[in-house]
Amino acid sequence: MSGDALPRRANVTVIKTFDIDYGLFAFAMVALTILYISARLYQQAFGFSMGLDANSPEFDRYWMTLFRIELPVLYGAGVLCWSYLFLTRDRSIETVTPETELRRYFYLAMWLVVYSFCIFWTGSFFADGDGVWHQTTLRDTPLTPSHIILFYATIPIYLFFGVGSFVYAMTRIPAFCRGVSLMHVIAVVGPFLILPNLGFNEWGHAYWLTEEIFSHPLHWGFVVLGWCALALAGVLMQIVERLRELIPLVFKQDAAGSPTDANPFRDASKKCGPEAQRQRYKPTTVSGRRSISGKSK
Amino acid sequence: MNPSGEGRVTSTADIDAAASPRENTRFKDKKDETVISVSGLTPSAARYSRLFDVLVVAAVVTIFAGAIHLHVMLTVGDWDMYVDWKDRQYWPLVMPVSMIMFPAALQAIFWVNFRLPIGATVGATVLLIATWIGRYANWWIWTGFPFTEGVPSQALAGALLMDMTLIVLRNSLFTSIIGGFAFGFVFWPSNYSALAPFYLPVEHQGMVASLADMIGYTFPRSNMPEYLRIIERGTLRTFGSSVSWVSAAFAGFICIFMHQLWWRLGLFASQATFLKNSDVVKSFMGIKSSVAS
């Protein structure tokens, strides 16, 4: 927080400061890391020892029990979270202050970081683990030690945060409420559709195609839906565009750097902003190249 | 302002001002002082701007590591997973064609929006890191495949060349033609040093085989590349010879078009488009219909 640790003069009354609460974000990142590592350790401990025969009682005890627990817990948690976000929506979203709006943009960015973190564990780490499992044990059923973690645990987790980020943005950020962010829809719905594509994948594997070749066209549905992750760039661009307006507004600093006049501690000779920058630097530009101010000569 | 500051009610900007002695000192000796100055932001504003940068980097690295690795695994993964799949005909062709896609899109996103010529290198780097994490945690620790069998491909050299081409030419079309071709063409030679030991001939049951084939015989798996051996028939022809360069050149040719296609896809994905929301949804959020309309 900007103001708390600072020496203040006695005659100054603080009415507001800008701060961000990192608690939930840090908790989510730590909890997810522990959860994913625990899942991997469980695979290590009981994958080959208890998970090779889907018809065995050991498989039922060690893997189907996990399967029966994780599905309702993870999807239930998702529905609860999304419902909470919707029910606690800002009903006066039009009158949100710039400070609050800026804070919410940071929280949206944190939602997206957690979502991206989950995509990494799902799309890279556990998908890779699924590949090596099939290379070693051949195919069993749609319920294998790798699938029970990858399909029915890690995918619901990233759906939790992907859909959550969308509901959060739509219920709390004016721009995402007035209009629907096309790229946010793509970034969430694309990976979401991997879930129904699993039905197609398992259907194909169950009847005709083994998983011996990992790059088999049967898997390309996942690939195309994974491409939708690119759309996260569009969401970040939308955030960047608004932050460019909000940050100077919240901190009362325009591009010309006029608030330096109100700063008794600041070196008055050090003006900031584009005009001051132009005065301080006399860039030598090459014809046809972009100058330091960003304009083509 | 009141020069004495008596009875003044302050806001966030004033708190920033009060913070200035310490924060100005903190920024004073840093090389980024110029950047902060040019941006026109107060130190606190700059700090939150940097915080957002950190969040963006965290999001970009993790989501693209996941997405690129998934993409490569499920399109050409088998060639990447095993050393005895790295033949001279398909591997130098299909790997760069698949690996150029996300780096090209990232190159467009970083360059067009931020003038950062790092997109291709970022893409190739996060892919390599994600691949090695999987190789170690899954392939080695879980199932015991040796690293010599699962040595992954890398596209760093091609990605660097592609970014360098963009810096020099500042044009997507010429970057596709020159940088895209370079990406595909140098894939084979830039991976040669890692694979050279596996070219060594060994005798196996009276027949000559490559060391890569011997490793494959020792560690069987469900996708053993029997079909490659049937096509090649002649053991050591699996690697090297002029066919590799023909494959590399063809890969470069395909990469030209693939780069341009994915450059445009990257531009599409990075557009900040809002579609019109319905009045019903907006009214749920407290936006009055008159305003909504």
Coordinates of C-alpha atoms in Angstrom, one line a residue:
Chain A
M1 CA 0.0 0.0 0.0
S2 CA 1.3 3.4 -0.9
G3 CA 0.4 5.4 2.1
D4 CA 0.6 3.3 5.3
A5 CA 4.3 3.1 5.7
L6 CA 5.0 6.7 4.9
P7 CA 5.8 9.6 7.3
R8 CA 2.9 12.0 7.3
R9 CA 2.7 15.5 8.5
A10 CA 0.3 16.0 11.4
N11 CA -1.8 18.5 9.6
V12 CA -2.6 16.2 6.7
T13 CA -5.9 14.2 6.9
V14 CA -5.9 11.1 4.8
I15 CA -9.3 10.4 3.2
K16 CA -8.4 7.6 0.9
T17 CA -5.5 5.6 -0.4
F18 CA -5.2 3.1 -3.2
D19 CA -4.3 -0.4 -2.2
I20 CA -4.8 -4.0 -3.3
D21 CA -5.5 -7.0 -1.3
Y22 CA -3.3 -9.9 -2.4
G23 CA -4.6 -12.4 0.1
L24 CA -7.0 -14.4 -2.0
F25 CA -4.6 -14.4 -5.0
A26 CA -1.7 -15.6 -2.9
F27 CA -3.9 -18.2 -1.2
A28 CA -5.2 -19.5 -4.6
M29 CA -1.7 -19.8 -6.0
V30 CA -0.3 -21.6 -3.0
A31 CA -3.3 -23.9 -2.6
L32 CA -3.3 -24.8 -6.3
T33 CA 0.4 -25.5 -6.3
I34 CA 0.0 -27.8 -3.3
L35 CA -3.0 -29.4 -4.9
Y36 CA -1.3 -30.1 -8.2
I37 CA 1.9 -31.4 -6.6
S38 CA -0.2 -33.6 -4.3
A39 CA -2.1 -35.0 -7.3
R40 CA 1.2 -35.8 -9.0
L41 CA 2.5 -37.5 -5.9
Y42 CA -0.7 -39.6 -5.7
Q43 CA -0.1 -40.7 -9.2
Q44 CA 3.5 -41.6 -8.4
A45 CA 2.4 -43.6 -5.3
F46 CA -0.7 -45.4 -6.7
G47 CA -0.5 -45.1 -10.5
F48 CA 1.3 -48.3 -11.3
S49 CA 0.7 -50.1 -8.0
M50 CA -3.1 -49.7 -7.9
G51 CA -4.1 -48.2 -11.3
L52 CA -3.3 -50.8 -14.0
D53 CA -6.5 -52.8 -13.9
A54 CA -9.8 -50.8 -13.9
N55 CA -11.7 -53.9 -12.8
S56 CA -9.7 -54.6 -9.7
P57 CA -10.9 -53.8 -6.2
E58 CA -7.7 -51.8 -5.6
F59 CA -8.5 -49.6 -8.5
D60 CA -11.9 -49.0 -7.2
R61 CA -10.6 -48.1 -3.7
Y62 CA -7.7 -45.8 -4.7
W63 CA -8.9 -44.3 -8.0
M64 CA -12.6 -44.5 -8.3
T65 CA -13.0 -43.1 -4.8
L66 CA -11.0 -40.1 -5.9
F67 CA -13.0 -39.8 -9.0
R68 CA -16.3 -39.9 -7.1
I69 CA -15.0 -37.2 -4.7
E70 CA -13.4 -34.8 -7.1
L71 CA -16.3 -34.4 -9.6
P72 CA -19.0 -33.1 -7.2
V73 CA -16.5 -31.1 -5.1
L74 CA -14.8 -29.3 -8.0
Y75 CA -17.9 -28.7 -10.1
G76 CA -19.9 -27.8 -6.9
A77 CA -17.2 -25.3 -5.8
G78 CA -17.3 -23.8 -9.3
V79 CA -21.1 -23.3 -9.3
L80 CA -21.0 -21.9 -5.8
C81 CA -18.3 -19.4 -6.7
W82 CA -19.9 -18.3 -9.9
S83 CA -23.3 -17.9 -8.1
Y84 CA -21.6 -15.9 -5.3
L85 CA -20.0 -13.6 -7.8
F86 CA -23.3 -13.0 -9.5
L87 CA -25.4 -12.6 -6.4
T88 CA -22.9 -10.1 -4.9
R89 CA -22.6 -8.2 -8.2
D90 CA -22.2 -4.4 -8.1
R91 CA -25.8 -3.2 -8.7
S92 CA -24.6 0.4 -9.2
I93 CA -21.8 -0.4 -11.6
E94 CA -22.3 2.8 -13.5
T95 CA -21.2 4.9 -10.6
V96 CA -18.1 3.0 -9.6
T97 CA -15.2 5.3 -8.7
P98 CA -11.9 5.2 -10.6
E99 CA -10.1 3.8 -7.6
T100 CA -12.5 1.0 -7.3
E101 CA -12.5 0.3 -11.0
L102 CA -8.7 0.3 -11.1
R103 CA -8.6 -2.1 -8.1
R104 CA -11.0 -4.4 -9.9
Y105 CA -8.9 -4.4 -13.0
F106 CA -6.0 -5.6 -10.9
Y107 CA -8.2 -8.3 -9.4
L108 CA -9.3 -9.4 -12.9
A109 CA -5.6 -9.6 -13.9
M110 CA -5.1 -11.8 -10.9
W111 CA -8.0 -14.0 -11.9
L112 CA -6.4 -14.4 -15.3
V113 CA -3.0 -15.2 -13.8
V114 CA -4.5 -18.0 -11.8
Y115 CA -6.5 -19.2 -14.8
S116 CA -3.3 -19.2 -16.9
F117 CA -1.5 -21.1 -14.1
C118 CA -4.2 -23.8 -14.2
I119 CA -3.9 -24.0 -18.0
F120 CA -0.2 -24.7 -17.7
W121 CA -0.7 -27.5 -15.3
T122 CA -3.5 -29.0 -17.4
G123 CA -2.3 -28.4 -21.0
S124 CA 1.4 -29.0 -20.3
F125 CA 2.2 -30.9 -17.2
F126 CA -0.7 -33.4 -16.7
A127 CA -1.3 -33.7 -20.5
D128 CA 2.3 -34.7 -20.8
G129 CA 1.8 -37.2 -18.0
D130 CA -1.2 -38.6 -19.8
G131 CA 1.0 -39.1 -22.8
V132 CA 3.7 -41.0 -21.0
W133 CA 1.1 -43.1 -19.2
H134 CA -0.3 -44.3 -22.5
Q135 CA 3.1 -44.9 -23.9
T136 CA 3.8 -47.2 -21.0
T137 CA 0.6 -49.0 -20.2
L138 CA -1.4 -48.9 -23.4
R139 CA -5.1 -48.1 -23.1
D140 CA -7.4 -49.3 -20.4
T141 CA -10.6 -47.3 -20.0
P142 CA -11.6 -43.7 -20.0
L143 CA -10.8 -43.9 -16.3
T144 CA -7.1 -44.3 -15.8
P145 CA -4.8 -42.8 -13.2
S146 CA -3.8 -40.1 -15.7
H147 CA -7.3 -39.3 -16.9
I148 CA -8.8 -39.2 -13.4
I149 CA -6.4 -36.3 -12.6
L150 CA -6.2 -34.7 -16.0
F151 CA -9.8 -34.8 -17.2
Y152 CA -11.8 -34.8 -14.1
A153 CA -9.7 -32.7 -11.7
T154 CA -7.5 -30.2 -13.5
I155 CA -10.0 -29.3 -16.2
P156 CA -12.8 -28.5 -13.7
I157 CA -10.2 -26.4 -11.8
Y158 CA -9.4 -24.2 -14.8
L159 CA -13.1 -24.0 -15.7
F160 CA -13.6 -22.7 -12.1
F161 CA -11.2 -19.8 -12.7
G162 CA -11.9 -19.2 -16.4
V163 CA -15.6 -18.8 -15.9
G164 CA -15.0 -17.1 -12.6
S165 CA -12.9 -14.4 -14.3
F166 CA -15.6 -13.9 -16.8
V167 CA -18.4 -13.5 -14.2
Y168 CA -16.2 -11.3 -12.1
A169 CA -15.5 -9.0 -15.0
M170 CA -19.1 -8.8 -16.1
T171 CA -20.5 -8.2 -12.7
R172 CA -17.9 -5.6 -11.4
I173 CA -16.2 -3.8 -14.3
P174 CA -18.2 -1.3 -16.2
A175 CA -16.6 -1.9 -19.6
F176 CA -17.1 -5.6 -19.4
C177 CA -20.7 -5.1 -18.4
R178 CA -21.6 -2.6 -21.1
G179 CA -20.1 -4.8 -23.8
V180 CA -19.2 -8.4 -24.1
S181 CA -15.5 -9.0 -24.5
L182 CA -15.2 -11.1 -27.5
M183 CA -11.7 -12.3 -26.6
H184 CA -12.6 -13.1 -23.1
V185 CA -15.4 -15.2 -24.4
I186 CA -13.0 -17.1 -26.7
A187 CA -10.3 -17.4 -24.0
V188 CA -12.8 -19.0 -21.7
V189 CA -15.2 -20.9 -24.0
G190 CA -12.4 -22.5 -26.1
P191 CA -10.7 -24.3 -23.2
F192 CA -14.2 -25.0 -21.8
L193 CA -15.1 -26.9 -24.9
I194 CA -12.2 -29.2 -24.3
L195 CA -14.5 -30.9 -21.8
P196 CA -17.2 -32.0 -24.3
N197 CA -14.4 -32.8 -26.8
L198 CA -13.3 -35.4 -24.3
G199 CA -16.5 -37.2 -25.1
F200 CA -15.5 -37.4 -28.8
N201 CA -12.0 -38.3 -27.9
E202 CA -12.9 -41.2 -25.6
W203 CA -15.6 -42.3 -28.0
G204 CA -13.0 -42.6 -30.8
H205 CA -10.5 -44.4 -28.5
A206 CA -13.1 -46.7 -27.1
Y207 CA -14.1 -48.1 -30.5
W208 CA -11.5 -47.7 -33.2
L209 CA -8.3 -45.8 -32.4
T210 CA -5.7 -46.7 -29.8
E211 CA -3.6 -44.0 -28.2
E212 CA -0.3 -45.4 -29.5
I213 CA 0.2 -42.3 -31.7
F214 CA -0.1 -39.2 -29.6
S215 CA -0.2 -36.9 -32.6
H216 CA -3.2 -38.8 -34.0
P217 CA -5.8 -36.5 -35.7
L218 CA -8.4 -37.7 -33.1
H219 CA -6.5 -35.4 -30.7
W220 CA -6.6 -32.4 -32.9
G221 CA -9.9 -31.1 -31.4
F222 CA -7.9 -30.4 -28.3
V223 CA -5.3 -28.5 -30.3
V224 CA -7.8 -26.2 -32.0
L225 CA -9.5 -25.4 -28.8
G226 CA -6.1 -24.8 -27.1
W227 CA -5.4 -22.2 -29.8
C228 CA -8.2 -20.1 -28.1
A229 CA -5.6 -19.4 -25.3
L230 CA -4.2 -16.7 -27.7
A231 CA -7.3 -14.7 -27.1
L232 CA -6.1 -14.0 -23.6
A233 CA -3.9 -11.4 -25.3
G234 CA -7.0 -9.5 -26.4
V235 CA -8.3 -9.5 -22.8
L236 CA -5.0 -8.1 -21.5
M237 CA -5.1 -5.5 -24.2
Q238 CA -8.5 -4.4 -23.1
I239 CA -7.2 -4.1 -19.5
V240 CA -4.1 -2.2 -20.7
E241 CA -6.2 0.3 -22.6
R242 CA -8.3 1.1 -19.6
L243 CA -5.3 1.2 -17.2
R244 CA -3.7 3.8 -19.4
E245 CA -6.6 6.0 -18.5
L246 CA -7.2 4.9 -14.9
I247 CA -3.7 5.0 -13.5
P248 CA -3.1 8.7 -14.2
L249 CA -6.6 9.5 -13.1
V250 CA -6.4 7.7 -9.8
F251 CA -3.0 9.0 -9.0
K252 CA -3.9 12.5 -10.2
Q253 CA -1.1 12.6 -12.7
D254 CA -1.6 13.5 -16.3
A255 CA 0.9 13.0 -19.1
A256 CA 2.4 16.5 -18.7
G257 CA 3.4 15.7 -15.1
S258 CA 1.7 18.8 -13.6
P259 CA 1.2 17.3 -10.1
T260 CA 4.9 17.6 -9.5
D261 CA 4.0 21.2 -8.6
A262 CA 2.1 19.9 -5.7
N263 CA 4.9 17.8 -4.5
P264 CA 7.1 19.7 -2.0
F265 CA 9.8 17.0 -2.0
R266 CA 10.1 16.5 -5.7
D267 CA 12.9 18.1 -7.6
A268 CA 11.1 20.8 -9.6
S269 CA 13.7 20.7 -12.3
K270 CA 12.8 17.2 -13.1
K271 CA 9.6 17.6 -15.0
C272 CA 8.1 14.5 -16.5
G273 CA 5.8 13.7 -19.4
P274 CA 6.3 13.8 -23.1
E275 CA 7.0 17.5 -23.3
A276 CA 9.7 17.3 -20.7
Q277 CA 11.1 14.3 -22.3
R278 CA 11.3 16.1 -25.6
Q279 CA 13.1 18.9 -24.0
R280 CA 15.5 16.7 -22.2
Y281 CA 16.4 14.5 -25.1
K282 CA 17.0 15.4 -28.7
P283 CA 16.8 12.1 -30.4
T284 CA 18.5 11.6 -33.6
T285 CA 16.1 9.7 -35.8
V286 CA 16.9 7.8 -38.9
S287 CA 14.7 8.6 -41.9
G288 CA 11.9 6.2 -42.2
R289 CA 12.4 4.9 -38.6
R290 CA 10.2 5.5 -35.6
S291 CA 11.4 8.3 -33.4
I292 CA 11.5 8.0 -29.7
S293 CA 8.2 9.7 -29.5
G294 CA 6.7 6.9 -31.5
K295 CA 5.8 8.9 -34.6
S296 CA 7.2 8.0 -37.9
K297 CA 9.4 10.5 -39.6
Chain B
M1 CA -2.3 25.2 -2.9
N2 CA -1.8 26.5 0.5
P3 CA 1.9 26.9 0.9
S4 CA 1.8 26.0 4.6
G5 CA -0.3 23.0 4.0
E6 CA -2.4 23.8 7.0
G7 CA -5.7 21.8 7.3
R8 CA -5.2 20.4 3.9
V9 CA -7.3 17.3 3.0
T10 CA -5.2 15.0 0.9
S11 CA -5.9 12.3 -1.5
T12 CA -4.0 9.5 -3.2
A13 CA -1.9 11.8 -5.2
D14 CA -0.9 13.8 -2.1
I15 CA 0.1 10.6 -0.3
D16 CA 2.3 9.9 -3.3
A17 CA 3.7 13.4 -2.9
A18 CA 4.5 12.8 0.7
A19 CA 6.2 9.6 -0.3
S20 CA 8.4 11.3 -2.7
P21 CA 11.6 11.8 -0.7
R22 CA 12.1 8.1 -0.1
E23 CA 10.7 7.0 -3.4
N24 CA 12.6 9.6 -5.4
T25 CA 15.7 8.4 -3.8
R26 CA 14.8 4.8 -4.6
F27 CA 14.3 5.7 -8.3
K28 CA 17.1 8.2 -8.5
D29 CA 20.0 5.8 -8.9
K30 CA 18.2 3.4 -11.2
K31 CA 18.6 3.3 -14.9
D32 CA 14.8 3.1 -15.3
E33 CA 14.5 6.7 -13.9
T34 CA 14.3 7.9 -17.4
V35 CA 11.6 5.5 -18.3
I36 CA 9.6 6.5 -15.2
S37 CA 10.1 10.1 -16.0
V38 CA 9.0 9.8 -19.6
S39 CA 5.9 7.9 -18.5
G40 CA 4.7 10.9 -16.5
L41 CA 3.7 8.7 -13.6
T42 CA 4.3 9.2 -9.9
P43 CA 6.4 6.6 -8.2
S44 CA 3.4 4.9 -6.7
A45 CA 1.6 4.9 -10.0
A46 CA 4.7 3.5 -11.7
R47 CA 4.9 0.9 -9.0
Y48 CA 1.3 -0.3 -9.7
S49 CA 2.1 -0.1 -13.4
R50 CA 5.0 -2.4 -12.8
L51 CA 2.8 -4.7 -10.7
F52 CA 0.5 -5.0 -13.7
D53 CA 3.5 -5.9 -15.9
V54 CA 4.4 -8.7 -13.5
L55 CA 0.9 -10.1 -13.6
V56 CA 1.0 -9.9 -17.4
V57 CA 4.3 -11.7 -17.6
A58 CA 3.0 -14.4 -15.2
A59 CA -0.1 -14.9 -17.2
V60 CA 1.6 -14.9 -20.6
V61 CA 4.4 -17.3 -19.6
T62 CA 2.1 -19.9 -17.9
I63 CA -0.8 -19.9 -20.4
F64 CA 1.4 -20.0 -23.5
A65 CA 3.7 -22.6 -21.9
G66 CA 0.6 -24.7 -21.5
A67 CA -1.0 -23.9 -24.8
I68 CA 2.1 -24.3 -26.9
H69 CA 3.2 -27.5 -25.3
L70 CA -0.3 -29.0 -25.7
H71 CA -0.3 -27.9 -29.3
V72 CA 3.1 -29.4 -30.1
M73 CA 2.4 -32.6 -28.2
L74 CA -0.9 -33.3 -30.0
T75 CA 0.2 -32.4 -33.5
V76 CA 3.8 -33.7 -33.8
G77 CA 4.5 -34.9 -30.2
D78 CA 5.7 -38.3 -31.1
W79 CA 8.6 -37.0 -33.2
D80 CA 9.6 -34.8 -30.2
M81 CA 9.2 -37.5 -27.5
Y82 CA 11.7 -40.0 -28.8
V83 CA 15.1 -40.0 -30.3
D84 CA 14.4 -42.9 -32.6
W85 CA 11.4 -40.9 -34.1
K86 CA 13.7 -38.2 -35.2
D87 CA 14.0 -39.4 -38.7
R88 CA 15.4 -37.4 -41.6
Q89 CA 12.2 -37.1 -43.6
Y90 CA 9.3 -36.1 -41.4
W91 CA 10.9 -34.8 -38.2
P92 CA 12.7 -31.8 -39.8
L93 CA 9.5 -31.0 -41.7
V94 CA 6.6 -31.4 -39.2
M95 CA 8.3 -30.1 -36.1
P96 CA 9.1 -26.6 -37.3
V97 CA 5.9 -26.3 -39.1
S98 CA 4.0 -26.9 -35.9
M99 CA 6.4 -25.1 -33.6
I100 CA 6.3 -21.8 -35.6
M101 CA 2.6 -21.3 -35.1
F102 CA 2.4 -19.8 -31.6
P103 CA 5.7 -18.0 -31.8
A104 CA 4.5 -16.3 -35.0
A105 CA 1.3 -15.2 -33.3
L106 CA 3.2 -14.0 -30.2
Q107 CA 5.6 -12.1 -32.4
A108 CA 2.6 -10.2 -33.9
I109 CA 1.1 -9.6 -30.5
F110 CA 4.3 -8.3 -28.9
W111 CA 5.5 -6.3 -31.9
V112 CA 2.3 -4.6 -33.1
N113 CA 1.0 -3.7 -29.7
F114 CA 4.2 -3.0 -27.7
R115 CA 7.1 -2.9 -30.3
L116 CA 8.8 -5.7 -28.5
P117 CA 10.7 -8.0 -30.9
I118 CA 10.7 -10.9 -28.5
G119 CA 7.5 -12.9 -29.3
A120 CA 9.1 -15.8 -31.2
T121 CA 11.8 -16.2 -28.7
V122 CA 9.4 -16.1 -25.8
G123 CA 7.3 -18.8 -27.5
A124 CA 10.2 -21.1 -28.2
T125 CA 11.6 -20.6 -24.7
V126 CA 8.5 -21.3 -22.8
L127 CA 7.9 -24.4 -24.9
L128 CA 11.3 -25.7 -24.2
I129 CA 11.0 -25.1 -20.5
A130 CA 7.6 -26.7 -20.3
T131 CA 8.8 -29.7 -22.3
W132 CA 11.8 -30.2 -20.0
I133 CA 9.6 -30.0 -16.9
G134 CA 7.5 -32.8 -18.3
R135 CA 10.5 -34.8 -19.4
Y136 CA 11.9 -34.7 -15.9
A137 CA 8.8 -35.0 -13.7
N138 CA 6.8 -37.4 -15.9
W139 CA 9.0 -39.3 -18.3
W140 CA 11.9 -39.8 -15.9
I141 CA 10.5 -39.8 -12.4
W142 CA 7.2 -41.5 -13.2
T143 CA 8.0 -44.0 -15.9
G144 CA 11.8 -44.1 -16.0
F145 CA 12.5 -43.3 -19.6
P146 CA 16.1 -42.0 -19.9
F147 CA 16.8 -38.5 -21.0
T148 CA 18.8 -39.8 -23.9
E149 CA 15.7 -41.4 -25.3
G150 CA 13.4 -38.4 -24.7
V151 CA 15.7 -35.5 -25.7
P152 CA 13.3 -32.8 -27.0
S153 CA 13.7 -30.7 -30.1
Q154 CA 14.3 -27.0 -29.7
A155 CA 13.5 -24.1 -31.9
L156 CA 15.4 -21.3 -30.2
A157 CA 17.8 -20.7 -33.0
G158 CA 15.1 -20.3 -35.5
A159 CA 13.0 -18.1 -33.2
L160 CA 16.0 -15.8 -32.6
L161 CA 16.6 -15.5 -36.3
M162 CA 12.9 -14.7 -36.8
D163 CA 12.9 -12.0 -34.1
M164 CA 16.2 -10.6 -35.6
T165 CA 14.6 -10.4 -39.0
L166 CA 11.7 -8.5 -37.6
I167 CA 14.0 -6.0 -35.9
V168 CA 15.8 -5.4 -39.1
L169 CA 13.0 -5.4 -41.6
R170 CA 10.1 -4.2 -39.4
N171 CA 7.6 -5.8 -41.8
S172 CA 5.5 -8.9 -41.3
L173 CA 5.6 -10.0 -44.9
F174 CA 9.3 -10.0 -45.2
T175 CA 9.7 -11.5 -41.8
S176 CA 7.5 -14.4 -43.0
I177 CA 9.6 -14.8 -46.2
I178 CA 13.0 -14.5 -44.6
G179 CA 12.5 -15.2 -40.9
G180 CA 9.9 -17.8 -41.4
F181 CA 12.0 -19.6 -43.9
A182 CA 15.0 -19.4 -41.6
F183 CA 12.9 -20.8 -38.7
G184 CA 12.1 -23.9 -40.7
F185 CA 15.5 -24.3 -42.4
V186 CA 17.7 -24.0 -39.3
F187 CA 15.7 -26.4 -37.3
W188 CA 17.6 -29.5 -38.5
P189 CA 21.1 -28.1 -38.2
S190 CA 20.4 -26.4 -34.9
N191 CA 19.3 -29.7 -33.4
Y192 CA 22.2 -31.6 -34.9
S193 CA 24.7 -31.1 -32.1
A194 CA 22.3 -32.7 -29.6
L195 CA 21.6 -35.6 -31.9
A196 CA 25.0 -36.3 -33.3
P197 CA 25.9 -38.9 -30.7
F198 CA 22.8 -40.9 -31.6
Y199 CA 24.1 -41.2 -35.2
L200 CA 26.8 -43.6 -34.2
P201 CA 26.5 -47.0 -35.7
V202 CA 26.4 -50.1 -33.5
E203 CA 26.1 -53.8 -34.2
H204 CA 23.0 -55.4 -33.0
Q205 CA 22.4 -59.2 -33.5
G206 CA 24.6 -59.1 -36.6
M207 CA 23.0 -56.0 -38.1
V208 CA 24.0 -52.4 -38.1
A209 CA 21.7 -50.1 -36.2
S210 CA 22.0 -46.5 -35.0
L211 CA 22.4 -45.8 -31.4
A212 CA 19.0 -44.2 -31.4
D213 CA 17.5 -47.4 -32.7
M214 CA 19.3 -49.4 -30.0
I215 CA 17.8 -47.1 -27.3
G216 CA 14.4 -47.6 -28.8
Y217 CA 14.9 -51.4 -28.8
T218 CA 15.8 -51.2 -25.1
F219 CA 13.0 -49.1 -24.0
P220 CA 9.9 -50.3 -25.8
R221 CA 6.7 -48.2 -25.7
S222 CA 3.4 -48.1 -27.5
N223 CA 4.4 -45.9 -30.3
M224 CA 7.6 -47.5 -31.4
P225 CA 8.3 -46.1 -34.9
E226 CA 8.2 -49.3 -36.8
Y227 CA 6.7 -47.6 -39.8
L228 CA 9.6 -45.2 -40.1
R229 CA 12.0 -48.2 -40.2
I230 CA 9.8 -49.9 -42.8
I231 CA 10.0 -46.7 -44.9
E232 CA 13.7 -46.3 -44.4
R233 CA 14.8 -49.9 -44.4
G234 CA 18.5 -49.0 -44.3
T235 CA 19.3 -48.3 -40.6
L236 CA 21.8 -45.4 -40.7
R237 CA 19.8 -43.7 -43.4
T238 CA 17.4 -42.8 -40.6
F239 CA 19.7 -39.8 -39.9
G240 CA 21.6 -37.4 -42.0
S241 CA 22.4 -37.4 -45.7
S242 CA 21.1 -35.0 -48.2
V243 CA 17.5 -35.8 -47.5
S244 CA 17.7 -33.9 -44.3
W245 CA 18.6 -30.7 -46.1
V246 CA 15.8 -31.3 -48.6
S247 CA 13.4 -31.7 -45.6
A248 CA 14.8 -28.6 -44.0
A249 CA 14.3 -26.5 -47.1
F250 CA 10.8 -27.8 -47.6
A251 CA 10.1 -27.0 -43.9
G252 CA 11.3 -23.4 -44.5
F253 CA 9.0 -23.1 -47.5
I254 CA 6.0 -24.2 -45.5
C255 CA 7.0 -22.0 -42.6
I256 CA 6.8 -18.9 -44.7
F257 CA 3.0 -19.4 -45.1
M258 CA 2.5 -20.7 -41.6
H259 CA 4.2 -17.6 -40.2
Q260 CA 2.0 -15.2 -42.1
L261 CA -1.1 -17.1 -41.3
W262 CA -0.4 -17.2 -37.5
W263 CA 0.8 -13.6 -37.5
R264 CA -2.6 -12.6 -38.6
L265 CA -4.2 -14.9 -36.1
G266 CA -2.2 -13.3 -33.4
L267 CA -3.4 -9.8 -34.5
F268 CA -7.0 -11.1 -34.5
A269 CA -6.5 -12.5 -31.0
S270 CA -5.1 -9.3 -29.6
Q271 CA -7.8 -7.0 -30.7
A272 CA -9.7 -5.3 -27.9
T273 CA -13.2 -5.9 -29.2
F274 CA -16.3 -5.4 -27.2
L275 CA -19.6 -6.7 -28.6
K276 CA -22.8 -5.0 -27.8
N277 CA -24.3 -6.4 -24.6
S278 CA -28.0 -6.9 -24.4
D279 CA -30.1 -4.5 -22.3
V280 CA -31.5 -7.4 -20.2
V281 CA -28.0 -8.4 -19.1
K282 CA -27.0 -4.8 -18.4
S283 CA -30.1 -4.2 -16.4
F284 CA -29.2 -7.1 -14.2
M285 CA -26.0 -5.3 -13.4
G286 CA -27.7 -2.1 -12.5
I287 CA -27.3 -0.2 -15.8
K288 CA -30.5 1.5 -16.5
S289 CA -32.2 0.7 -19.7
S290 CA -32.1 4.4 -20.9
V291 CA -28.4 4.4 -20.5
A292 CA -28.1 0.9 -21.8
S293 CA -29.9 1.8 -24.9

